[in-house]
C-alpha atoms as a PDB file:
ATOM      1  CA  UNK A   1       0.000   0.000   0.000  1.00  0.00           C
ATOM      2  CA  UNK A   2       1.512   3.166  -1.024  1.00  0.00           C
ATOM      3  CA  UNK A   3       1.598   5.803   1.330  1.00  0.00           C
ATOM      4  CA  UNK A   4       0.970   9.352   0.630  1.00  0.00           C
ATOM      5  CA  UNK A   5       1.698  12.933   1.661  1.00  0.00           C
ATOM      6  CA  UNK A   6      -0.098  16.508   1.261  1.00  0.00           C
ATOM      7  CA  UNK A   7       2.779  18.540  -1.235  1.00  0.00           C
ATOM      8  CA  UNK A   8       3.092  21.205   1.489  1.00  0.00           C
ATOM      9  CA  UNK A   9       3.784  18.878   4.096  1.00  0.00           C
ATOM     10  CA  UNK A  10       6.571  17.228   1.710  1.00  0.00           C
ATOM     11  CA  UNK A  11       8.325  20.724   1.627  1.00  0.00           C
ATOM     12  CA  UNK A  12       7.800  20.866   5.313  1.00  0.00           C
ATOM     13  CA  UNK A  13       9.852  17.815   6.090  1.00  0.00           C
ATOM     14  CA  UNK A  14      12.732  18.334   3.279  1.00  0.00           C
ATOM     15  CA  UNK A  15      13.551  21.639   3.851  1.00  0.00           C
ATOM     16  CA  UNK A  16      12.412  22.787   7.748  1.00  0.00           C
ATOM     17  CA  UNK A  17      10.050  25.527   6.592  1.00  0.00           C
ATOM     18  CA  UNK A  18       6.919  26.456   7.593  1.00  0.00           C
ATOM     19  CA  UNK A  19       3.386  25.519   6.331  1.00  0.00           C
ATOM     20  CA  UNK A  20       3.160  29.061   5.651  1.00  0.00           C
ATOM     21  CA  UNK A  21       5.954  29.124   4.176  1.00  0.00           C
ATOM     22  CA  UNK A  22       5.471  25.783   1.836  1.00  0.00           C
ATOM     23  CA  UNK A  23       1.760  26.901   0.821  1.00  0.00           C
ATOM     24  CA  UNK A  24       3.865  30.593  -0.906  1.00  0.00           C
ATOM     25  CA  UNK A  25       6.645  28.352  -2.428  1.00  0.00           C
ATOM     26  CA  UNK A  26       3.351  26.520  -4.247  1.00  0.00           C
ATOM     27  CA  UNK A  27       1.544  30.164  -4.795  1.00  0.00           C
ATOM     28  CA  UNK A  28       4.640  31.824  -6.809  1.00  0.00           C
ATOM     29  CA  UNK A  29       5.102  28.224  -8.825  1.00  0.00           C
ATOM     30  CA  UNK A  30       8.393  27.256  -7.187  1.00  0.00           C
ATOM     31  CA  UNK A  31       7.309  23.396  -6.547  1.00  0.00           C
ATOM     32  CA  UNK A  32       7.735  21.005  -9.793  1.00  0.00           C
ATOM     33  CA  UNK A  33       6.350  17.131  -9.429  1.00  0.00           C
ATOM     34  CA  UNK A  34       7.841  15.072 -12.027  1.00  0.00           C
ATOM     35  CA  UNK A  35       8.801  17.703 -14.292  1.00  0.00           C
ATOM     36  CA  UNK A  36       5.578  19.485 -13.917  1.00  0.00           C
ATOM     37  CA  UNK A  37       4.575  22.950 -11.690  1.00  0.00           C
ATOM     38  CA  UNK A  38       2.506  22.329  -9.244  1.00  0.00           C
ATOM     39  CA  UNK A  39       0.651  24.981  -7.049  1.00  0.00           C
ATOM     40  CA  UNK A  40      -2.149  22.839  -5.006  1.00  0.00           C
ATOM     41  CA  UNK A  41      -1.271  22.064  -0.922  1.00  0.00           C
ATOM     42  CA  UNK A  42      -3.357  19.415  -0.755  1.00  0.00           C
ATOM     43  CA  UNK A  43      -1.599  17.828  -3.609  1.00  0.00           C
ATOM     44  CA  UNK A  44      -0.815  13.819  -2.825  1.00  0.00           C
ATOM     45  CA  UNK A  45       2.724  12.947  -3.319  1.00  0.00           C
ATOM     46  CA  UNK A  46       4.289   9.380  -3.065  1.00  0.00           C
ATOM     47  CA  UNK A  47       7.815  10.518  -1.129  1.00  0.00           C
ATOM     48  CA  UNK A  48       9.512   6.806  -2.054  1.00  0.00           C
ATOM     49  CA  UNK A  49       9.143   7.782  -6.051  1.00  0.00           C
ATOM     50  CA  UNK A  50       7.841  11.246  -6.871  1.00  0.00           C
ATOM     51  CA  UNK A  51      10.643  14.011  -7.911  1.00  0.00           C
ATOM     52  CA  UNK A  52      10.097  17.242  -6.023  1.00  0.00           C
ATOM     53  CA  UNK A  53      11.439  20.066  -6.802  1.00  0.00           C
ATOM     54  CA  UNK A  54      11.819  23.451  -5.033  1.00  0.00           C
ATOM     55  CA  UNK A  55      13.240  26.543  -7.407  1.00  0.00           C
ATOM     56  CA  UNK A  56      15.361  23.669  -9.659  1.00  0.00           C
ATOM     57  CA  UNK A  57      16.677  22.160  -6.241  1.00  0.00           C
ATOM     58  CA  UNK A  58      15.218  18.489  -6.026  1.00  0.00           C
ATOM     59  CA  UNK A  59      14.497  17.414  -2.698  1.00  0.00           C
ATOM     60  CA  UNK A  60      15.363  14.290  -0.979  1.00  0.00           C
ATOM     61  CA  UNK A  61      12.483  12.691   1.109  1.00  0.00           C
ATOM     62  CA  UNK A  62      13.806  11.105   4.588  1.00  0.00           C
ATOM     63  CA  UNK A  63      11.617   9.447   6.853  1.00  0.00           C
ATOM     64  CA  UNK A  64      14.036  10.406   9.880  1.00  0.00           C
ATOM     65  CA  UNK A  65      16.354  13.329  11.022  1.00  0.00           C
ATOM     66  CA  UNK A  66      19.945  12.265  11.864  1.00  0.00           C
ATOM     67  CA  UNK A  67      22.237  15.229  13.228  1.00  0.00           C
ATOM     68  CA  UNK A  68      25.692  15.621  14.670  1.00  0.00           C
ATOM     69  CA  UNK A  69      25.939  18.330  17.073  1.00  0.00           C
ATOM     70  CA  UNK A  70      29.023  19.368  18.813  1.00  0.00           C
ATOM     71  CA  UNK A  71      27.781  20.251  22.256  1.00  0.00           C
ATOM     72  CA  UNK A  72      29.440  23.135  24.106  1.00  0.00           C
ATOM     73  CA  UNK A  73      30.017  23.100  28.182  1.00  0.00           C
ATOM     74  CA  UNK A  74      27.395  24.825  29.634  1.00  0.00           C
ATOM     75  CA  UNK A  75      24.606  23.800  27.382  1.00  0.00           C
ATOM     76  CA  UNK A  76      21.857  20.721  28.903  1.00  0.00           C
ATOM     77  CA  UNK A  77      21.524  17.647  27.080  1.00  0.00           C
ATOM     78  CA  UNK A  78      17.705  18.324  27.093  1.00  0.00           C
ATOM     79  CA  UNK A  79      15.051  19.103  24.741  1.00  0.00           C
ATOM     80  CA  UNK A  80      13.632  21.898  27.619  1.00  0.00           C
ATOM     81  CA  UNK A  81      15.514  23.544  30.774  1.00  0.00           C
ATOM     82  CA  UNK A  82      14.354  26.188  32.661  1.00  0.00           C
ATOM     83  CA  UNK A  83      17.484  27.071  33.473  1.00  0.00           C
ATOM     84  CA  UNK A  84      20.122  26.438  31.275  1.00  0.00           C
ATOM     85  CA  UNK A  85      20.319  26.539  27.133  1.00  0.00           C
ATOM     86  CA  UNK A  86      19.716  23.385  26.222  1.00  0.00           C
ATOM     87  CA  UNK A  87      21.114  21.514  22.663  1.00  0.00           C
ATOM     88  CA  UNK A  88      17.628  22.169  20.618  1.00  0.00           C
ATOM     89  CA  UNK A  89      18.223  25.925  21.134  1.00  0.00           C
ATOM     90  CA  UNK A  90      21.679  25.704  18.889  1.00  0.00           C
ATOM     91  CA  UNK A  91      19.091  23.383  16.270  1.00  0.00           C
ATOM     92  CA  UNK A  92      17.934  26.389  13.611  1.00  0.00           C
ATOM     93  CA  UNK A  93      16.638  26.381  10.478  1.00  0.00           C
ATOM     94  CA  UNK A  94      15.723  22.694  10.889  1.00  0.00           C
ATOM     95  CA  UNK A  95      12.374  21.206  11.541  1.00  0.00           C
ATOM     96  CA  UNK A  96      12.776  20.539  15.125  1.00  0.00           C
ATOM     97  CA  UNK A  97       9.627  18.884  16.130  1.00  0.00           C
ATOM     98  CA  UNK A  98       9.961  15.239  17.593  1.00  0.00           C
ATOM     99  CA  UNK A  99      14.009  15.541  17.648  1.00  0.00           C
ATOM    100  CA  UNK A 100      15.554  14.676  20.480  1.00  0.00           C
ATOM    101  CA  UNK A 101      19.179  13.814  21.820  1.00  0.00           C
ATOM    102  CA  UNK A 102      20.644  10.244  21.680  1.00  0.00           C
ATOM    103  CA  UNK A 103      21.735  10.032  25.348  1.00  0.00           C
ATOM    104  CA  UNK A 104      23.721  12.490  27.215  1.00  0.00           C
ATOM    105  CA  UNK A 105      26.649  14.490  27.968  1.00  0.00           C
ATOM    106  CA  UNK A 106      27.041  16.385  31.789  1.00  0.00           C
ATOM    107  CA  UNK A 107      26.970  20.040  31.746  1.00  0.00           C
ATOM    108  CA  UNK A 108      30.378  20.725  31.417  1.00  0.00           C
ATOM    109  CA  UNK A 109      31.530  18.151  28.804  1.00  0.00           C
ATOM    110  CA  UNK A 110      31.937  18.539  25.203  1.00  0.00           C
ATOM    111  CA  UNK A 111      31.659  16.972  22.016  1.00  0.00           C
ATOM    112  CA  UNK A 112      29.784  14.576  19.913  1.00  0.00           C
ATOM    113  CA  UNK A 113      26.182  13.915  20.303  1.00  0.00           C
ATOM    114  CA  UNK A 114      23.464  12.626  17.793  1.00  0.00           C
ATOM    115  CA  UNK A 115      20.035  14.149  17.445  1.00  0.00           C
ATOM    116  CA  UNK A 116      17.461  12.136  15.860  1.00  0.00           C
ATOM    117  CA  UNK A 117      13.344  11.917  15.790  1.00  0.00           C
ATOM    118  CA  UNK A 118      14.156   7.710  15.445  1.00  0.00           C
ATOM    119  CA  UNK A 119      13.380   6.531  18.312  1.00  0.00           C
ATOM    120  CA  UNK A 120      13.803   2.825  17.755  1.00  0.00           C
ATOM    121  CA  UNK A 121      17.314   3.292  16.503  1.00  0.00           C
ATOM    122  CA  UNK A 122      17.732   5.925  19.633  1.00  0.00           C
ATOM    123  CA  UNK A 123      16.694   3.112  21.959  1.00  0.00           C
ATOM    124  CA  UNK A 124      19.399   0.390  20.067  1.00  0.00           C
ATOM    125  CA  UNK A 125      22.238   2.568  20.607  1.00  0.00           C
ATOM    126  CA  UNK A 126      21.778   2.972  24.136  1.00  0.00           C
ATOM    127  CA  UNK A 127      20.332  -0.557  25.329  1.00  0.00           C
ATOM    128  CA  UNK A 128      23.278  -1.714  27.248  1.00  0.00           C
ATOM    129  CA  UNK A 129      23.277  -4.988  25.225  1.00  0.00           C
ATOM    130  CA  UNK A 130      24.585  -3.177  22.404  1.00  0.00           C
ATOM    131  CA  UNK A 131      27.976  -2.624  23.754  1.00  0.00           C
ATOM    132  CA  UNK A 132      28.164   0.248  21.538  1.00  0.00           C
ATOM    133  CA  UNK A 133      31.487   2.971  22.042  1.00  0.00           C
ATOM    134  CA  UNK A 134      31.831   5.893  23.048  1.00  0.00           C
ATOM    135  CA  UNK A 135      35.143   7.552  22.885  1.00  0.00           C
ATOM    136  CA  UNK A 136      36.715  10.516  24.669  1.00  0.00           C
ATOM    137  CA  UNK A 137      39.422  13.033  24.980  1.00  0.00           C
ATOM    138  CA  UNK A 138      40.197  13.998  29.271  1.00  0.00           C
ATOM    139  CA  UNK A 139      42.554  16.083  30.886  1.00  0.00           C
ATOM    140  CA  UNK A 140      43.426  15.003  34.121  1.00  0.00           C
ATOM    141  CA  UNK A 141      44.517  16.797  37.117  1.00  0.00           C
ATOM    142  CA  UNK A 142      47.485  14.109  37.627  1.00  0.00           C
ATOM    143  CA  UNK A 143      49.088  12.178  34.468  1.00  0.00           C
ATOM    144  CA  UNK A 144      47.503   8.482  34.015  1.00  0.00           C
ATOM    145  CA  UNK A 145      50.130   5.347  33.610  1.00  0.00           C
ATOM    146  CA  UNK A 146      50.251   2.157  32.629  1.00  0.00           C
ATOM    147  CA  UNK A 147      48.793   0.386  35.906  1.00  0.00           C
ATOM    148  CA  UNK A 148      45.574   3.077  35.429  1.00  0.00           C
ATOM    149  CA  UNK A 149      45.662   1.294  31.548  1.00  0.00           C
ATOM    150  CA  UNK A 150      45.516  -2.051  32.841  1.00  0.00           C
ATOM    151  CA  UNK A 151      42.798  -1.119  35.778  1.00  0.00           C
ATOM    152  CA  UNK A 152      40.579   0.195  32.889  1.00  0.00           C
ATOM    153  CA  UNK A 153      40.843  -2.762  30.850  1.00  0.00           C
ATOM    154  CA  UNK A 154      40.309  -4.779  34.402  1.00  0.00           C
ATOM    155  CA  UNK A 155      37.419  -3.144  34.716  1.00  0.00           C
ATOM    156  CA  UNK A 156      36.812  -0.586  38.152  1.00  0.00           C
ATOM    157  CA  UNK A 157      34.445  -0.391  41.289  1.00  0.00           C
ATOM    158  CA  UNK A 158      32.967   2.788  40.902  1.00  0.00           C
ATOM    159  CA  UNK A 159      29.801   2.080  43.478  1.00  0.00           C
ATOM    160  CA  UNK A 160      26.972   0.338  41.275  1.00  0.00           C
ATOM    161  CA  UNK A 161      26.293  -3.559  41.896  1.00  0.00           C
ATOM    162  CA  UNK A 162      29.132  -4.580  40.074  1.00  0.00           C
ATOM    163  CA  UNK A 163      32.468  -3.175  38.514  1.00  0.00           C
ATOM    164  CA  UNK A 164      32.512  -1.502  34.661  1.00  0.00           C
ATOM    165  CA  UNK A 165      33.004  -3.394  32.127  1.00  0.00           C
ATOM    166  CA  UNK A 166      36.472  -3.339  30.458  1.00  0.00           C
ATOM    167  CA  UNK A 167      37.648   0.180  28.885  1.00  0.00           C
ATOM    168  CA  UNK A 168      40.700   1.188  26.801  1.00  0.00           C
ATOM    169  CA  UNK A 169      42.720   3.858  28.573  1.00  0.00           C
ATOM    170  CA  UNK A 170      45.033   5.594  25.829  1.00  0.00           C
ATOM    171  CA  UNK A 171      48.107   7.702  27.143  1.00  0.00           C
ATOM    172  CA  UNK A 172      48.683  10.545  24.555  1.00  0.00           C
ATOM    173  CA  UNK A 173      51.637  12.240  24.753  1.00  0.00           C
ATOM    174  CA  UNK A 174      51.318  15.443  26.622  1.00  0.00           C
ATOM    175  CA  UNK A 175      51.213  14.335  30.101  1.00  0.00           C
ATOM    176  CA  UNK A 176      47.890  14.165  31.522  1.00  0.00           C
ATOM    177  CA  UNK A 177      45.880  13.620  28.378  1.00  0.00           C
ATOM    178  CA  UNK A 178      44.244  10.570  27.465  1.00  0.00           C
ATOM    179  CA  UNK A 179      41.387   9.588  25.108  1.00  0.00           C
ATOM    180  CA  UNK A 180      38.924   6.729  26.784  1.00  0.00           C
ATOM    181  CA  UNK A 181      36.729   4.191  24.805  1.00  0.00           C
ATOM    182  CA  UNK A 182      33.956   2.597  26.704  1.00  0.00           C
ATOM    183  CA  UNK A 183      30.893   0.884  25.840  1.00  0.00           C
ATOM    184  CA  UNK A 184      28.883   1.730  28.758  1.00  0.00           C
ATOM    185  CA  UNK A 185      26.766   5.208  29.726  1.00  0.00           C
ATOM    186  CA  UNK A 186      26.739   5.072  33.620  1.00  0.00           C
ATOM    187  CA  UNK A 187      26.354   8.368  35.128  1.00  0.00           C
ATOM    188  CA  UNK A 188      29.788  10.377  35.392  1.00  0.00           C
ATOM    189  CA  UNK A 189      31.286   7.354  34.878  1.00  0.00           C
ATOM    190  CA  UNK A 190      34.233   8.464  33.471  1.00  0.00           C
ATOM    191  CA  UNK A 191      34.338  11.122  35.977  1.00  0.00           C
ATOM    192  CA  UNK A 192      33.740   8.171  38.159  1.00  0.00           C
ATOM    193  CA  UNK A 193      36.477   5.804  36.848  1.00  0.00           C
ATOM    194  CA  UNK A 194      39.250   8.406  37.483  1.00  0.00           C
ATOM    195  CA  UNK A 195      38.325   9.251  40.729  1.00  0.00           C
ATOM    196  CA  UNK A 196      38.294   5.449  41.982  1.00  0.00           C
ATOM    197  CA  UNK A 197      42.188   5.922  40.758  1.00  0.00           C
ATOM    198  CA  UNK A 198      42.771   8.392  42.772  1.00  0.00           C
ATOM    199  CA  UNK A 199      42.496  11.365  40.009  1.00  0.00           C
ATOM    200  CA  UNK A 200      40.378  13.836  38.641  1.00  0.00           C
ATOM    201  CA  UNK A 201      39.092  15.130  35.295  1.00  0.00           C
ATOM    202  CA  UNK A 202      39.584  18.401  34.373  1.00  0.00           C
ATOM    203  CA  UNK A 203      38.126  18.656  31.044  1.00  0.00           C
ATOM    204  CA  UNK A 204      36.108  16.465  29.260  1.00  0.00           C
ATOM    205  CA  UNK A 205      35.226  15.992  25.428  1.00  0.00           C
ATOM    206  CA  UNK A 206      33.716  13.118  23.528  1.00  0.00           C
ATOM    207  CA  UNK A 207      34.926  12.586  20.094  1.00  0.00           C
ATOM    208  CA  UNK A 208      34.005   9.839  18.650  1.00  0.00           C
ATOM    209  CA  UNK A 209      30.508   7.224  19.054  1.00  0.00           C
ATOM    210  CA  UNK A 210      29.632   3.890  17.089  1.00  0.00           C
ATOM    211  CA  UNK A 211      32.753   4.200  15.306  1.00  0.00           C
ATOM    212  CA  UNK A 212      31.702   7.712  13.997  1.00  0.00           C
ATOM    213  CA  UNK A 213      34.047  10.921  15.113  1.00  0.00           C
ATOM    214  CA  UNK A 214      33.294  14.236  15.481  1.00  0.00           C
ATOM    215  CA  UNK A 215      33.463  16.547  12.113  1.00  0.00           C
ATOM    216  CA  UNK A 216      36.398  18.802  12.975  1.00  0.00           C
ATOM    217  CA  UNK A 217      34.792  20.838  10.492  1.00  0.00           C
ATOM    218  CA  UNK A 218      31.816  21.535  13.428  1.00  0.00           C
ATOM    219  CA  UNK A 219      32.252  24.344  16.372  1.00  0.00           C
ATOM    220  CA  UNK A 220      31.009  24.216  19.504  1.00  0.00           C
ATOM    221  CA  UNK A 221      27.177  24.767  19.175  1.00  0.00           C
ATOM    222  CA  UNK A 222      27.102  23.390  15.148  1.00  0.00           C
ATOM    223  CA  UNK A 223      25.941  20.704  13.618  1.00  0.00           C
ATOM    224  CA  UNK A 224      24.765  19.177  10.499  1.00  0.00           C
ATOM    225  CA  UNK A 225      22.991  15.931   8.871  1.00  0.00           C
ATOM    226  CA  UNK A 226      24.768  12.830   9.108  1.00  0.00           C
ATOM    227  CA  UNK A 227      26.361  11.053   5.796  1.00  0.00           C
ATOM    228  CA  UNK A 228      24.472   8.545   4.042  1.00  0.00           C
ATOM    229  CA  UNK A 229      27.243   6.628   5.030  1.00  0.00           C
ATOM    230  CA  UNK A 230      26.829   7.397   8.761  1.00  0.00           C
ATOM    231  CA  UNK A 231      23.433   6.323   8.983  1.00  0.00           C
ATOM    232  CA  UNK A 232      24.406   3.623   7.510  1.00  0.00           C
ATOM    233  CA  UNK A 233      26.480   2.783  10.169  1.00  0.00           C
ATOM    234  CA  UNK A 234      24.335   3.357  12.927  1.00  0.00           C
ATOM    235  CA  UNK A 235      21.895   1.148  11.346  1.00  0.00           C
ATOM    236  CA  UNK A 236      24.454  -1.562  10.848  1.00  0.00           C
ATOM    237  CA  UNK A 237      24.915  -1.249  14.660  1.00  0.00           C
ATOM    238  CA  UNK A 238      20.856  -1.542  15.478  1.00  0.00           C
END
């Protein structure tokens, strides 16, 4: 059974505009279906096979959003605060209804997150079955060494019912910066993991998840759609 969609809702969900906004693109004959102008609203579209086109641009048809953002400190991995800016309020000129963060980051770390409106492939990535990684970039207050390596890997009592599961500790070469790869999301458990060694994090970024890093391309407070190929990857992963 084929399923349909109203033309100015198709515009809605390929480009982030407004109904308003969609139902003028029609009026001024900006919208072509298959090669022909087409100025009705209510016009049915099959998104899996029509060609839409807005001012010569064609538009792609996704059933999902998938963004990287590049959180900054100081902004809530939320979709509302009261209090604090949360990551939807960097999200412009993107339809922003139903998307929500993939997890979270604390308050004052950085990096990598995904925003999605999937919430079955949401759900995947963070089911603790999944094992899936999560990599990050610390600066510690004291350098880490090799027995801090092998107590990673060990896996550490950090106060739940039973220790974390084995994590790769990577000594970079300015003293007192290490990335960390686990495949767990207990909370401030890196924070956590350090401080049962006797240390403490001073800064905090995550750079890479599900194999996917963060576009150096993105500042703090960016983001963009994810690749074809990183979808892809997620999926494979789900």
């Amino acid at each position: 059974m084929k399923t349909l969609m109203r033309l100015d809702k198709f515009l809605c969900v390929c480009t982030g505009c407004t109904r308003s906004q969609s139902r003028l693109y029609l009026k001024k004959g900006c919208v072509e279906v298959n090669g022909q102008t087409e100025k009705k609203q209510d016009f049915k579209v099959d998104p899996g096979k029509d060609a839409v086109s807005l001012e010569g641009r064609i538009l792609t048809y996704q059933e999902h959003e998938y963004l990287m953002f590049h959180k900054p400190a100081g902004c809530v991995t939320a979709v509302t605060d009261r209090e604090h800016r949360t990551v939807m309020d960097y999200v412009e000129g993107k339809n922003r209804k139903g998307l929500f963060p993939v997890g979270r980051l604390d308050l004052d770390t950085e990096g990598l997150l995904f925003l999605t409106d999937d919430g079955e492939m949401a759900h995947r990535l963070l089911a603790p079955g999944r094992h899936v990684e999560k990599t990050y970039f610390a600066i510690l207050e004291h350098p880490a060494c090799q027995e801090d390596v092998q107590a990673f890997l060990a896996g550490l009592e950090i106060g739940e019912k039973r220790p974390t599961l084995p994590a790769r500790l990577c000594l970079l070469e300015v003293p007192g910066q290490v990335t960390i790869t686990v495949v767990e999301g207990k909370y401030h458990q890196i924070k956590r993991m350090f401080q049962a060694r006797g240390n403490r994090v001073v800064y905090l970024k995550r750079i890479a998840m599900a194999g996917i890093p963060l576009d150096p391309e993105l500042g703090k407070g960016e983001w963009r759609d994810l690749t074809e190929e990183e979808i892809e990857r997620l999926r494979s992963l789900c």
